[in-house]
mmCIF file of C-alpha atoms and ligand atoms in Angstrom:
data_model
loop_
_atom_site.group_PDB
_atom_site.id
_atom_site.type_symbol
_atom_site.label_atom_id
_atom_site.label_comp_id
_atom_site.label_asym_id
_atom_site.label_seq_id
_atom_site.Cartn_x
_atom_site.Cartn_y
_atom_site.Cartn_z
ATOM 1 C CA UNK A 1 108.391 159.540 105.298
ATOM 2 C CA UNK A 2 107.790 156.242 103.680
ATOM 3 C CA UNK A 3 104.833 155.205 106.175
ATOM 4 C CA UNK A 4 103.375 158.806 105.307
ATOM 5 C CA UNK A 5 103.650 157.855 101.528
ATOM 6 C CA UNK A 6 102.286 154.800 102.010
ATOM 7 C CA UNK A 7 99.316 155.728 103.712
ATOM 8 C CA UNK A 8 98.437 158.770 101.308
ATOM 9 C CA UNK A 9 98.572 156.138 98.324
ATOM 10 C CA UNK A 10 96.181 153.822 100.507
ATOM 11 C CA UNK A 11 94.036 156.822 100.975
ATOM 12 C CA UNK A 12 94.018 157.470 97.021
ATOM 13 C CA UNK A 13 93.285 154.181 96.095
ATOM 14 C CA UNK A 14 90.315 153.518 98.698
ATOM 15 C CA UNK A 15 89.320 156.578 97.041
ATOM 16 C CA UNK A 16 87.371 155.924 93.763
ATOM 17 C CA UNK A 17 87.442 160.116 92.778
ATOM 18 C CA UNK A 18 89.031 162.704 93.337
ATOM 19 C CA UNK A 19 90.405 163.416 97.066
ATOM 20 C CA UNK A 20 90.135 167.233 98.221
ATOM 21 C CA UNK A 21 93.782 168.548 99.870
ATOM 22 C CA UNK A 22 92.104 169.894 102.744
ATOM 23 C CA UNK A 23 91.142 166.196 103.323
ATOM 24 C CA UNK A 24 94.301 163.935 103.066
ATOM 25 C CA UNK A 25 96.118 166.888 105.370
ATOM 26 C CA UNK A 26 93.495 166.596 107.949
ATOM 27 C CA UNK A 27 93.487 162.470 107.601
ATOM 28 C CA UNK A 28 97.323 162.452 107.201
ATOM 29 C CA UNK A 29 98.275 164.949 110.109
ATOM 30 C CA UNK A 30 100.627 167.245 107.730
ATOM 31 C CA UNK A 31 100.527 170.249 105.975
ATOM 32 C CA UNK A 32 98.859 170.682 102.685
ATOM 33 C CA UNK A 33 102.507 171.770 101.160
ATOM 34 C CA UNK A 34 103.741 167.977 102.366
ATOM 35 C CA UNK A 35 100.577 166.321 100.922
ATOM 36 C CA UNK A 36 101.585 168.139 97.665
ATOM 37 C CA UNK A 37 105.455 167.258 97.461
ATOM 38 C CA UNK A 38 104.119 163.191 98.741
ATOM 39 C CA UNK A 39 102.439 163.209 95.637
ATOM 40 C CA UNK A 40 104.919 164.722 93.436
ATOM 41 C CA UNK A 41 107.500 161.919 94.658
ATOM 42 C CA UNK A 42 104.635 159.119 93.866
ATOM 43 C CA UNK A 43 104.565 160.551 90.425
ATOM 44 C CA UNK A 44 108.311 160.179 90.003
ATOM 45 C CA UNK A 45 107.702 156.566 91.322
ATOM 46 C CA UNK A 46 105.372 155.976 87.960
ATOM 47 C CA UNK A 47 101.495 156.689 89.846
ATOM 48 C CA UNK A 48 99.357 158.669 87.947
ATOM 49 C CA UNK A 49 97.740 161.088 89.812
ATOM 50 C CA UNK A 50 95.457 163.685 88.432
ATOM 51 C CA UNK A 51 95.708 167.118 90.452
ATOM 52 C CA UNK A 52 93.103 170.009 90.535
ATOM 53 C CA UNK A 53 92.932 172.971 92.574
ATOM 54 C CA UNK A 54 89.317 172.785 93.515
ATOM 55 C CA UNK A 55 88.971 168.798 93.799
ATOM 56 C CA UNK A 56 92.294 167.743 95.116
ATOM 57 C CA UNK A 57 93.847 164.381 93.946
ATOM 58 C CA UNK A 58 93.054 161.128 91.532
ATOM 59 C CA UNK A 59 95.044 158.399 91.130
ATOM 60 C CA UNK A 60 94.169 158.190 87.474
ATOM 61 C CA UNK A 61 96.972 154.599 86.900
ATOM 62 C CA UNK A 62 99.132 152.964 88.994
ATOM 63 C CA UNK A 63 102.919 151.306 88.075
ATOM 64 C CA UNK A 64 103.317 147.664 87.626
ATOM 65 C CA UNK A 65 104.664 147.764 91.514
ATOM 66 C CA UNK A 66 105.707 145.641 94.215
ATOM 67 C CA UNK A 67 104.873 148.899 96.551
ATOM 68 C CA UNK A 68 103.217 147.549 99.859
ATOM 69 C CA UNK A 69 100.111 149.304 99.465
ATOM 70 C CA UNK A 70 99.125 147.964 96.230
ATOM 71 C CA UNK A 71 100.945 144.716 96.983
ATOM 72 C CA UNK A 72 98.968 144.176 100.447
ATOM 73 C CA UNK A 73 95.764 144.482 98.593
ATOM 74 C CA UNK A 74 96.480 141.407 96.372
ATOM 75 C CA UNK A 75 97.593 139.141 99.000
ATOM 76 C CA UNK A 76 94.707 136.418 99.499
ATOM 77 C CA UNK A 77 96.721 134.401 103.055
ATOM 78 C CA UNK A 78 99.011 135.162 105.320
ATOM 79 C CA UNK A 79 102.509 134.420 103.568
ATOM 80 C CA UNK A 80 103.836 138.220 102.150
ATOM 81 C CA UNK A 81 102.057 139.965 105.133
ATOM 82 C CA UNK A 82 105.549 140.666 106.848
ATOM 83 C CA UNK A 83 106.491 141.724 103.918
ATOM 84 C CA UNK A 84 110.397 143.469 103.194
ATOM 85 C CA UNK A 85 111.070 145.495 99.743
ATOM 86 C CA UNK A 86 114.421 146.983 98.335
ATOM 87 C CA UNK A 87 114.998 148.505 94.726
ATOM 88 C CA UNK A 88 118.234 147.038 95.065
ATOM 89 C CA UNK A 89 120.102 144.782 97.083
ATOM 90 C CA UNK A 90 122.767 141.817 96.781
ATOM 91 C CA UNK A 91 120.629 138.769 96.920
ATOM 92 C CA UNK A 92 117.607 138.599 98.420
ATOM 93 C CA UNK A 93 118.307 135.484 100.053
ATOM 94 C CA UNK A 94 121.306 136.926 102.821
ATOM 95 C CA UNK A 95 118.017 139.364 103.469
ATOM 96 C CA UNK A 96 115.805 136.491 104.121
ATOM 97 C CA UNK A 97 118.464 134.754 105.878
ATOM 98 C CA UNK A 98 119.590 137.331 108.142
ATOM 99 C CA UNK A 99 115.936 138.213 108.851
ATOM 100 C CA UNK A 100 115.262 134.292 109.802
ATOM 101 C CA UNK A 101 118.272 134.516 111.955
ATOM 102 C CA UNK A 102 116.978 137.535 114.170
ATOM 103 C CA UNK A 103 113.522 135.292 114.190
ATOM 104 C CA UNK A 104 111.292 136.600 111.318
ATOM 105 C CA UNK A 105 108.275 134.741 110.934
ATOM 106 C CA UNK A 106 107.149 131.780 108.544
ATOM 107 C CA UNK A 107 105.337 133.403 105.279
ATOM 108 C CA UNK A 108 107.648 136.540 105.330
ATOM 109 C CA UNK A 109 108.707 137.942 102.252
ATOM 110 C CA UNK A 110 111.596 139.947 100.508
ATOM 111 C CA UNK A 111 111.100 140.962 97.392
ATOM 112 C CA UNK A 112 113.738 143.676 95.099
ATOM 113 C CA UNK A 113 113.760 145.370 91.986
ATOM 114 C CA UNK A 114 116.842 144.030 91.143
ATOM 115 C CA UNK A 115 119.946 142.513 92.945
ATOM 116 C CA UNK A 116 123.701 142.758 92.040
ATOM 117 C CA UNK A 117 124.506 139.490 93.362
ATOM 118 C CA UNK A 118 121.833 136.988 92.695
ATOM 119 C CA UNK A 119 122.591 133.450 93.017
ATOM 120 C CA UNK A 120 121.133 130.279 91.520
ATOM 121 C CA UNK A 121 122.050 126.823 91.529
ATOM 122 C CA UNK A 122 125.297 125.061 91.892
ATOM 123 C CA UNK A 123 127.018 128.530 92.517
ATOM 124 C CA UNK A 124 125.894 129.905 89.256
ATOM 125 C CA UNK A 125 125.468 133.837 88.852
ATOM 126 C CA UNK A 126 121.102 134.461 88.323
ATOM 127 C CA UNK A 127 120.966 137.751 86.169
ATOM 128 C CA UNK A 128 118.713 139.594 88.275
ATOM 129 C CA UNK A 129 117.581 143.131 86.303
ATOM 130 C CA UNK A 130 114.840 145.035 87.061
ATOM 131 C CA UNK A 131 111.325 143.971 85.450
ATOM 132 C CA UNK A 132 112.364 140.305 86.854
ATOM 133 C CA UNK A 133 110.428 138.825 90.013
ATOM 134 C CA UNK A 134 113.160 138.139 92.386
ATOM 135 C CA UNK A 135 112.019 137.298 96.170
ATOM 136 C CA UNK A 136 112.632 134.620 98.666
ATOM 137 C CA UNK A 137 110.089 133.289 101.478
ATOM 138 C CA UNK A 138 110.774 132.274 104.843
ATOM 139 C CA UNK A 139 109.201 128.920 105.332
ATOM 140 C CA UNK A 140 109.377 126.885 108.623
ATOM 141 C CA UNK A 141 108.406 123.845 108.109
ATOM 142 C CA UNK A 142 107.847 121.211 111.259
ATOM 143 C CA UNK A 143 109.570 118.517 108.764
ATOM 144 C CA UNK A 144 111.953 116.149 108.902
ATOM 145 C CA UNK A 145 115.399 117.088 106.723
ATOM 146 C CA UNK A 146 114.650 113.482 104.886
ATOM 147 C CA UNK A 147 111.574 115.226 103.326
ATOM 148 C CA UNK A 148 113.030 118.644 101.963
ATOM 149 C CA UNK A 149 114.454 117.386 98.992
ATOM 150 C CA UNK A 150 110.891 117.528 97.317
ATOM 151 C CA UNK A 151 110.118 121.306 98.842
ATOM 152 C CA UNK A 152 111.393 122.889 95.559
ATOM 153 C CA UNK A 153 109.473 120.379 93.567
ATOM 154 C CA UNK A 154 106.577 121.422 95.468
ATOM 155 C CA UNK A 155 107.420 125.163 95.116
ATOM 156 C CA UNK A 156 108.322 125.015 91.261
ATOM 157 C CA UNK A 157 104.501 123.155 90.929
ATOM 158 C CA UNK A 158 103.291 125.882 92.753
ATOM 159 C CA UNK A 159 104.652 128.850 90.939
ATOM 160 C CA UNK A 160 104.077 126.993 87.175
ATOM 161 C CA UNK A 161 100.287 127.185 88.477
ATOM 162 C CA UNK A 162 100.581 131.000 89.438
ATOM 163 C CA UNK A 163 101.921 131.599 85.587
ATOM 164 C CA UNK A 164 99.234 129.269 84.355
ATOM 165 C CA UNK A 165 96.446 131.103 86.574
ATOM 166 C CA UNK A 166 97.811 134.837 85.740
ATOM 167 C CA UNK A 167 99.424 134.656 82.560
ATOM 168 C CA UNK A 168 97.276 132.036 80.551
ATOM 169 C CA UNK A 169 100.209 130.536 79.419
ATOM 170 C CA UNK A 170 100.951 126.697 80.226
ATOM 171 C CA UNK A 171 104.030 126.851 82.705
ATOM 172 C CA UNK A 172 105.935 123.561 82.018
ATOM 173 C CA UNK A 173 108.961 122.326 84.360
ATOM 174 C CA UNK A 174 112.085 121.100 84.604
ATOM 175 C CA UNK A 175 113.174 118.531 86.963
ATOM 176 C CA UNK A 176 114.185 119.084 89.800
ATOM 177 C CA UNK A 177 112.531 122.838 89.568
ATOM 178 C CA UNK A 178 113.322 124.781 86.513
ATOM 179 C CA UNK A 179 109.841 126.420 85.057
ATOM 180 C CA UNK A 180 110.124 126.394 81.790
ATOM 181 C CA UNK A 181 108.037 128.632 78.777
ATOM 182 C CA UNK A 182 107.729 126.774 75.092
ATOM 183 C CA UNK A 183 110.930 124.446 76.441
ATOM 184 C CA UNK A 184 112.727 127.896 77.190
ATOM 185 C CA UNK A 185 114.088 128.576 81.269
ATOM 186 C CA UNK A 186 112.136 131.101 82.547
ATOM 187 C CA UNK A 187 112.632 130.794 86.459
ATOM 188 C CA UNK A 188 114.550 129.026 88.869
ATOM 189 C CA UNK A 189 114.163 128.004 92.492
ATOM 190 C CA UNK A 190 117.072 128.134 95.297
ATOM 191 C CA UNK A 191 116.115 126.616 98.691
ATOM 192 C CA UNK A 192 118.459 127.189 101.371
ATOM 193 C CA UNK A 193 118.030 125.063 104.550
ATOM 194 C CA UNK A 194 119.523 125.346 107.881
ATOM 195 C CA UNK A 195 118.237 122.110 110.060
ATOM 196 C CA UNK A 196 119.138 120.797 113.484
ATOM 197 C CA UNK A 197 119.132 117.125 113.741
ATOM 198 C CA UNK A 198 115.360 115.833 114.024
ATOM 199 C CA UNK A 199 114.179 118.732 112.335
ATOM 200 C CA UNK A 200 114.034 121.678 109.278
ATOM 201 C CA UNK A 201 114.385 125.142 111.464
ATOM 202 C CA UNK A 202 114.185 127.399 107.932
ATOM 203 C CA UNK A 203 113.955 126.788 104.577
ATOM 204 C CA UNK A 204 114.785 130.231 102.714
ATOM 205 C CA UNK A 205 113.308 130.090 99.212
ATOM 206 C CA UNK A 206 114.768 131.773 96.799
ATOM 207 C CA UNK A 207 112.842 132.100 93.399
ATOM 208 C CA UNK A 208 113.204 134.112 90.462
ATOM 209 C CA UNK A 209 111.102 134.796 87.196
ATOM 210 C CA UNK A 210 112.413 136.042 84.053
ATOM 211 C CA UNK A 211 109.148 138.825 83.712
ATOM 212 C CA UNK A 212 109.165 141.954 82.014
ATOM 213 C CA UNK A 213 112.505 140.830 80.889
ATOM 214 C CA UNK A 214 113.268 141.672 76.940
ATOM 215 C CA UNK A 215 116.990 140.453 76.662
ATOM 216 C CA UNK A 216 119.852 138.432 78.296
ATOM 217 C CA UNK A 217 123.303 138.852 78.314
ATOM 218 C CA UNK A 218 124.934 136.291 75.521
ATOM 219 C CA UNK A 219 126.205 133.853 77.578
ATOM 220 C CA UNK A 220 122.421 132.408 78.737
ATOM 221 C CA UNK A 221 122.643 132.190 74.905
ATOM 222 C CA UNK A 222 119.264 131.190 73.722
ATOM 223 C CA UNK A 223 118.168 128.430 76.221
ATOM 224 C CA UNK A 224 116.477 131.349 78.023
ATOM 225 C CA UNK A 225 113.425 133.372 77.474
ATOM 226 C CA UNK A 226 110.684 135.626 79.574
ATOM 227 C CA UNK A 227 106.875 136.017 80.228
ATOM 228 C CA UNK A 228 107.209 139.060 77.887
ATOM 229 C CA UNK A 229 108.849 137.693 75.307
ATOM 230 C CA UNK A 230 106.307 134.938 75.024
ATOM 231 C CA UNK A 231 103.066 136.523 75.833
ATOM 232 C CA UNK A 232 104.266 139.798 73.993
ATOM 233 C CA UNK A 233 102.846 142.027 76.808
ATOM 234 C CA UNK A 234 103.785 143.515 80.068
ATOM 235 C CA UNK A 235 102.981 141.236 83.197
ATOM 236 C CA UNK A 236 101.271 142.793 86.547
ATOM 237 C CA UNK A 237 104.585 141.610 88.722
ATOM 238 C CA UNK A 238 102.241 142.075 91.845
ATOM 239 C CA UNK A 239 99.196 139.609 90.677
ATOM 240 C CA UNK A 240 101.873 137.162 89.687
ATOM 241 C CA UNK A 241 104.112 137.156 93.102
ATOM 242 C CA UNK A 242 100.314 137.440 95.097
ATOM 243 C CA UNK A 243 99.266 133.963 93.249
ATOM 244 C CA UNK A 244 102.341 132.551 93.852
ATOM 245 C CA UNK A 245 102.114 133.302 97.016
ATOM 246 C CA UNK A 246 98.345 132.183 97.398
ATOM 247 C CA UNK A 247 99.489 128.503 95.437
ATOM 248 C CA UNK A 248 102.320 127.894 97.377
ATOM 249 C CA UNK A 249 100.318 128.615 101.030
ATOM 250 C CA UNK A 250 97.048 126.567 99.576
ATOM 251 C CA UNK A 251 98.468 123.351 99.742
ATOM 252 C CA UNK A 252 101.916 123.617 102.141
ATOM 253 C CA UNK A 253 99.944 122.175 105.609
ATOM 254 C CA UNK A 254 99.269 119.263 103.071
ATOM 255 C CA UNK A 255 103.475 118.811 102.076
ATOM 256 C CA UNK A 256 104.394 119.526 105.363
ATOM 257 C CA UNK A 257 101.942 116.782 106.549
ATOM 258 C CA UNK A 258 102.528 113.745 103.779
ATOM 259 C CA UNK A 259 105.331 115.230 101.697
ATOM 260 C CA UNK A 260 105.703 114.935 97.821
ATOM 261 C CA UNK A 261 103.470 112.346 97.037
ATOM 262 C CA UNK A 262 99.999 114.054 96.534
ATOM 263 C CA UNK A 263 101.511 116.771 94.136
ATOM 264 C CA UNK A 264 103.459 113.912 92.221
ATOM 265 C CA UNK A 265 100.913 113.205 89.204
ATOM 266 C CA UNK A 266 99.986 117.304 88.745
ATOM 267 C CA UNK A 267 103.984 117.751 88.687
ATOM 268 C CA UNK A 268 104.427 114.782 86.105
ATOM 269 C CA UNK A 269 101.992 116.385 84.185
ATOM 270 C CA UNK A 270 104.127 120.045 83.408
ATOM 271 C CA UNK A 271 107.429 117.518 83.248
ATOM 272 C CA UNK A 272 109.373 118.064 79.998
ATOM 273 C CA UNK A 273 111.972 115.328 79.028
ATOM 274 C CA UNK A 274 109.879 112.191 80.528
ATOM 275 C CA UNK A 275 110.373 109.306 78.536
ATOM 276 C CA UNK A 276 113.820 111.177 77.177
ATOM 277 C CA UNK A 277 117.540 109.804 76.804
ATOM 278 C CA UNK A 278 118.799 112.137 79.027
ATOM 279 C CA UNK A 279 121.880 112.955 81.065
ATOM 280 C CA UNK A 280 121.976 113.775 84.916
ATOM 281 C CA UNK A 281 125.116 115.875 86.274
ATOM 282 C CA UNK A 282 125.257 115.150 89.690
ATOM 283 C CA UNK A 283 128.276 115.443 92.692
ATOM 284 C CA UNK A 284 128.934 112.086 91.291
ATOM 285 C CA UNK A 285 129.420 112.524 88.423
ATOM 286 C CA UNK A 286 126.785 112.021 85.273
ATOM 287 C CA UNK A 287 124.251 109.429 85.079
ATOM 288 C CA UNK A 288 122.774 108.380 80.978
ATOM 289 C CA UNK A 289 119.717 106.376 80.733
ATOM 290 C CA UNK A 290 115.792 107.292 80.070
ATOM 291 C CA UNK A 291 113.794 109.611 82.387
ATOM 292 C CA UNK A 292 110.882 107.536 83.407
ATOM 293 C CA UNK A 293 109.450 108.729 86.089
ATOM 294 C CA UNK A 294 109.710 110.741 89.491
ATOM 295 C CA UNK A 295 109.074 109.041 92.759
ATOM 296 C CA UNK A 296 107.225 110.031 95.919
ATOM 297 C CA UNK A 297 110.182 111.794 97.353
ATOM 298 C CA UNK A 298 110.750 113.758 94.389
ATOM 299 C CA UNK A 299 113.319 111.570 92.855
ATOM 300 C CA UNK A 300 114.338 111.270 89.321
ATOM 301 C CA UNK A 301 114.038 107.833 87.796
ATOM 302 C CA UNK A 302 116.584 106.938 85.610
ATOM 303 C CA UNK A 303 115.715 103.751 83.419
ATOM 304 C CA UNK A 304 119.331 102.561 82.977
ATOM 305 C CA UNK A 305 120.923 100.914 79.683
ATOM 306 C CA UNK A 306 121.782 97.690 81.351
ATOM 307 C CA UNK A 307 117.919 97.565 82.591
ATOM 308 C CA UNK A 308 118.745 98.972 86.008
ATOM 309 C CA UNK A 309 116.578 101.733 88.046
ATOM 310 C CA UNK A 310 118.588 104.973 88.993
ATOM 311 C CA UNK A 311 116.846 107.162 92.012
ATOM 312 C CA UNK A 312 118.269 110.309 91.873
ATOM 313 C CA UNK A 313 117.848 113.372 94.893
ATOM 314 C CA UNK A 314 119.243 115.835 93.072
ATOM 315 C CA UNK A 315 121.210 116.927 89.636
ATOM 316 C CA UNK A 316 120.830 118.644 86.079
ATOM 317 C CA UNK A 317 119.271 116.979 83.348
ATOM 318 C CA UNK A 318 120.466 117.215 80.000
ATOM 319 C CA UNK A 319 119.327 115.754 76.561
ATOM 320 C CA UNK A 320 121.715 112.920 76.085
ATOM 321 C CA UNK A 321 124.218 113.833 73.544
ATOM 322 C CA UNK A 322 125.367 110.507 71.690
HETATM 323 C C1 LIG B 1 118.247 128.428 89.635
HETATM 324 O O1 LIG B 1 119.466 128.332 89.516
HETATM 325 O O2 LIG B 1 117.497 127.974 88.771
HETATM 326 C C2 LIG B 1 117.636 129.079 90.862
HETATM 327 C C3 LIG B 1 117.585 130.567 90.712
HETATM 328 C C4 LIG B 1 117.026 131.273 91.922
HETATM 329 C C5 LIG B 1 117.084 132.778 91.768
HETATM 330 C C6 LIG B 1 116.392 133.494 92.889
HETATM 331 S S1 LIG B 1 116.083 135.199 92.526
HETATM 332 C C7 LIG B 1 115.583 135.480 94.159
HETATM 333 C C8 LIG B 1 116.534 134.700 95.034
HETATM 334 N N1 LIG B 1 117.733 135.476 95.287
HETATM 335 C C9 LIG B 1 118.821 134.922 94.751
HETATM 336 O O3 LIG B 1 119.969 135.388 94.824
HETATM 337 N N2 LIG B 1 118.499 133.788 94.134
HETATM 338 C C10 LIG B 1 117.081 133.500 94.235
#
């Protein structure tokens, strides 16, 4: 049923005018009756489609959609070609993992409308409504575990260029890999690892942007904002998850092969809070001093009162409160 959909709607859009019924039953293998109630259940789905009993059908506008046929068509690579999407489901990260468990391959996708149990970082709840992006990517990368701690640097540089390259507007981050909007959070990034000893078997990465989002529940108070809310328009979801896709496979050979270091200055560059009193929260405990700089394995560089360097893997930065 699906498949059948799918391939009416690829039909439709490959078509510039109208498409006769006669036609897509012949080309489809089903009755003109089934062509008709296909396209009645892409209209409920948000397609426009123009229908007239001597010319047949028109897809007159299409839905901001994450709907494989007008997702495939984006897609510049390979990652998002296997490609798995669910209006709803728990987190799209026990899809990805479960998928990577039975063997999926690296670049494939799972993308939903909106899950019930999205998860960010340090075991926080990510509010997850539809008109969000939420997806995670199966990534094997022939790595060593010492270099993941800079793959969601990597990915957070990645997607900031996506929103730069689609949106217009200048993506800034948040180290370790917050992407931040006018010094607002509007996405996060989750990587989940599973590694034998020598080397990374999957890296599940999770990532979520705050879209067509218009309001948050009042306990992300006002630290939190979306694409729409700054742009002031409706985002194509699809062009922005294809570029993100597009920046993270451009340059991934190039981390796998020499890590961190060759993104380092463009990721400096989008840092907020460099040069900052700030405040890390890490397992052990917090750490005050001034952000100076980030190394080439992604860590933090904490300029310490006493004079001392800090190196830190992994935490959340605050502004220093005094
Ligand atoms: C963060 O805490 O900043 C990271 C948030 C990551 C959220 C994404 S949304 C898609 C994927 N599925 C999840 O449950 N979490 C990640």
């Amino acid at each position: 049923m699906a498949a059948l959909r799918a391939q009416l709607l690829a039909r439709l859009l490959a078509s510039r005018g109208f498409v006769s019924g006669a036609d897509l039953s012949r080309d489809l293998g089903i009755s003109r009756g089934a062509i008709w109630k296909h396209i009645e259940a892409l209209r409920r789905e948000g397609y426009e489609i123009a229908g007239s009993p001597r010319r047949g059908y028109r897809l007159m506008k299409q839905p901001d959609s994450l709907l494989p046929p007008l997702f495939f068509q984006l897609l510049s690579g390979t990652f998002g070609r296997s490609y798995y999407y669910y209006r709803q489901v728990r987190s799209t990260m026990d899809v990805a993992r479960e998928l990577a468990r039975q063997g999926a391959p690296e670049g494939t996708l799972v993308v939903a409308e909106e899950q019930t149990g999205g998860r960010g970082r340090r075991g926080r709840v990510w509010f997850s409504p539809r008109g969000g992006l939420w997806f995670s990517l199966i990534l094997r990368p022939p790595v060593s575990p010492a270099l993941t701690p800079s793959l969601p640097l990597y990915l957070s540089l990645a997607v900031a260029k996506a929103i730069t390259a689609v949106v217009g507007t200048p993506a800034q981050l948040k180290w370790p890999n917050d992407i931040l909007l006018e010094g607002k959070k509007a996405g996060g990034i989750l990587v989940e690892l599973s590694a034998e000893a020598e080397v990374v078997s999957v890296a599940v990465a999770g990532i979520g942007l705050n879209v067509n989002l218009t309001s948050f529940p009042p306990e992300l108070g006002t630290a939190v904002t979306s694409l729409q809310n700054v742009t002031g328009r409706e985002i194509d979801r699809g062009k922005l998850l294809a570029a993100c896709l597009k920046f993270i496979e451009e340059n991934y050979p190039l981390w796998c092969a020499t890590g961190f270091t060759p993104f380092r200055e463009e990721y400096k560059a989008r840092l907020t809070l460099l040069g900052t009193e700030v405040t890390v929260h890490s397992r052990n405990g917090a750490v005050h001093g001034r952000a100076v700089d980030v190394d080439g394995d992604g860590r933090l560089v904490l300029l310490l009162p006493q004079g001392e360097k800090r190196f830190l893997a992994g935490g959340e930065v605050t502004l220093k409160k005094e």
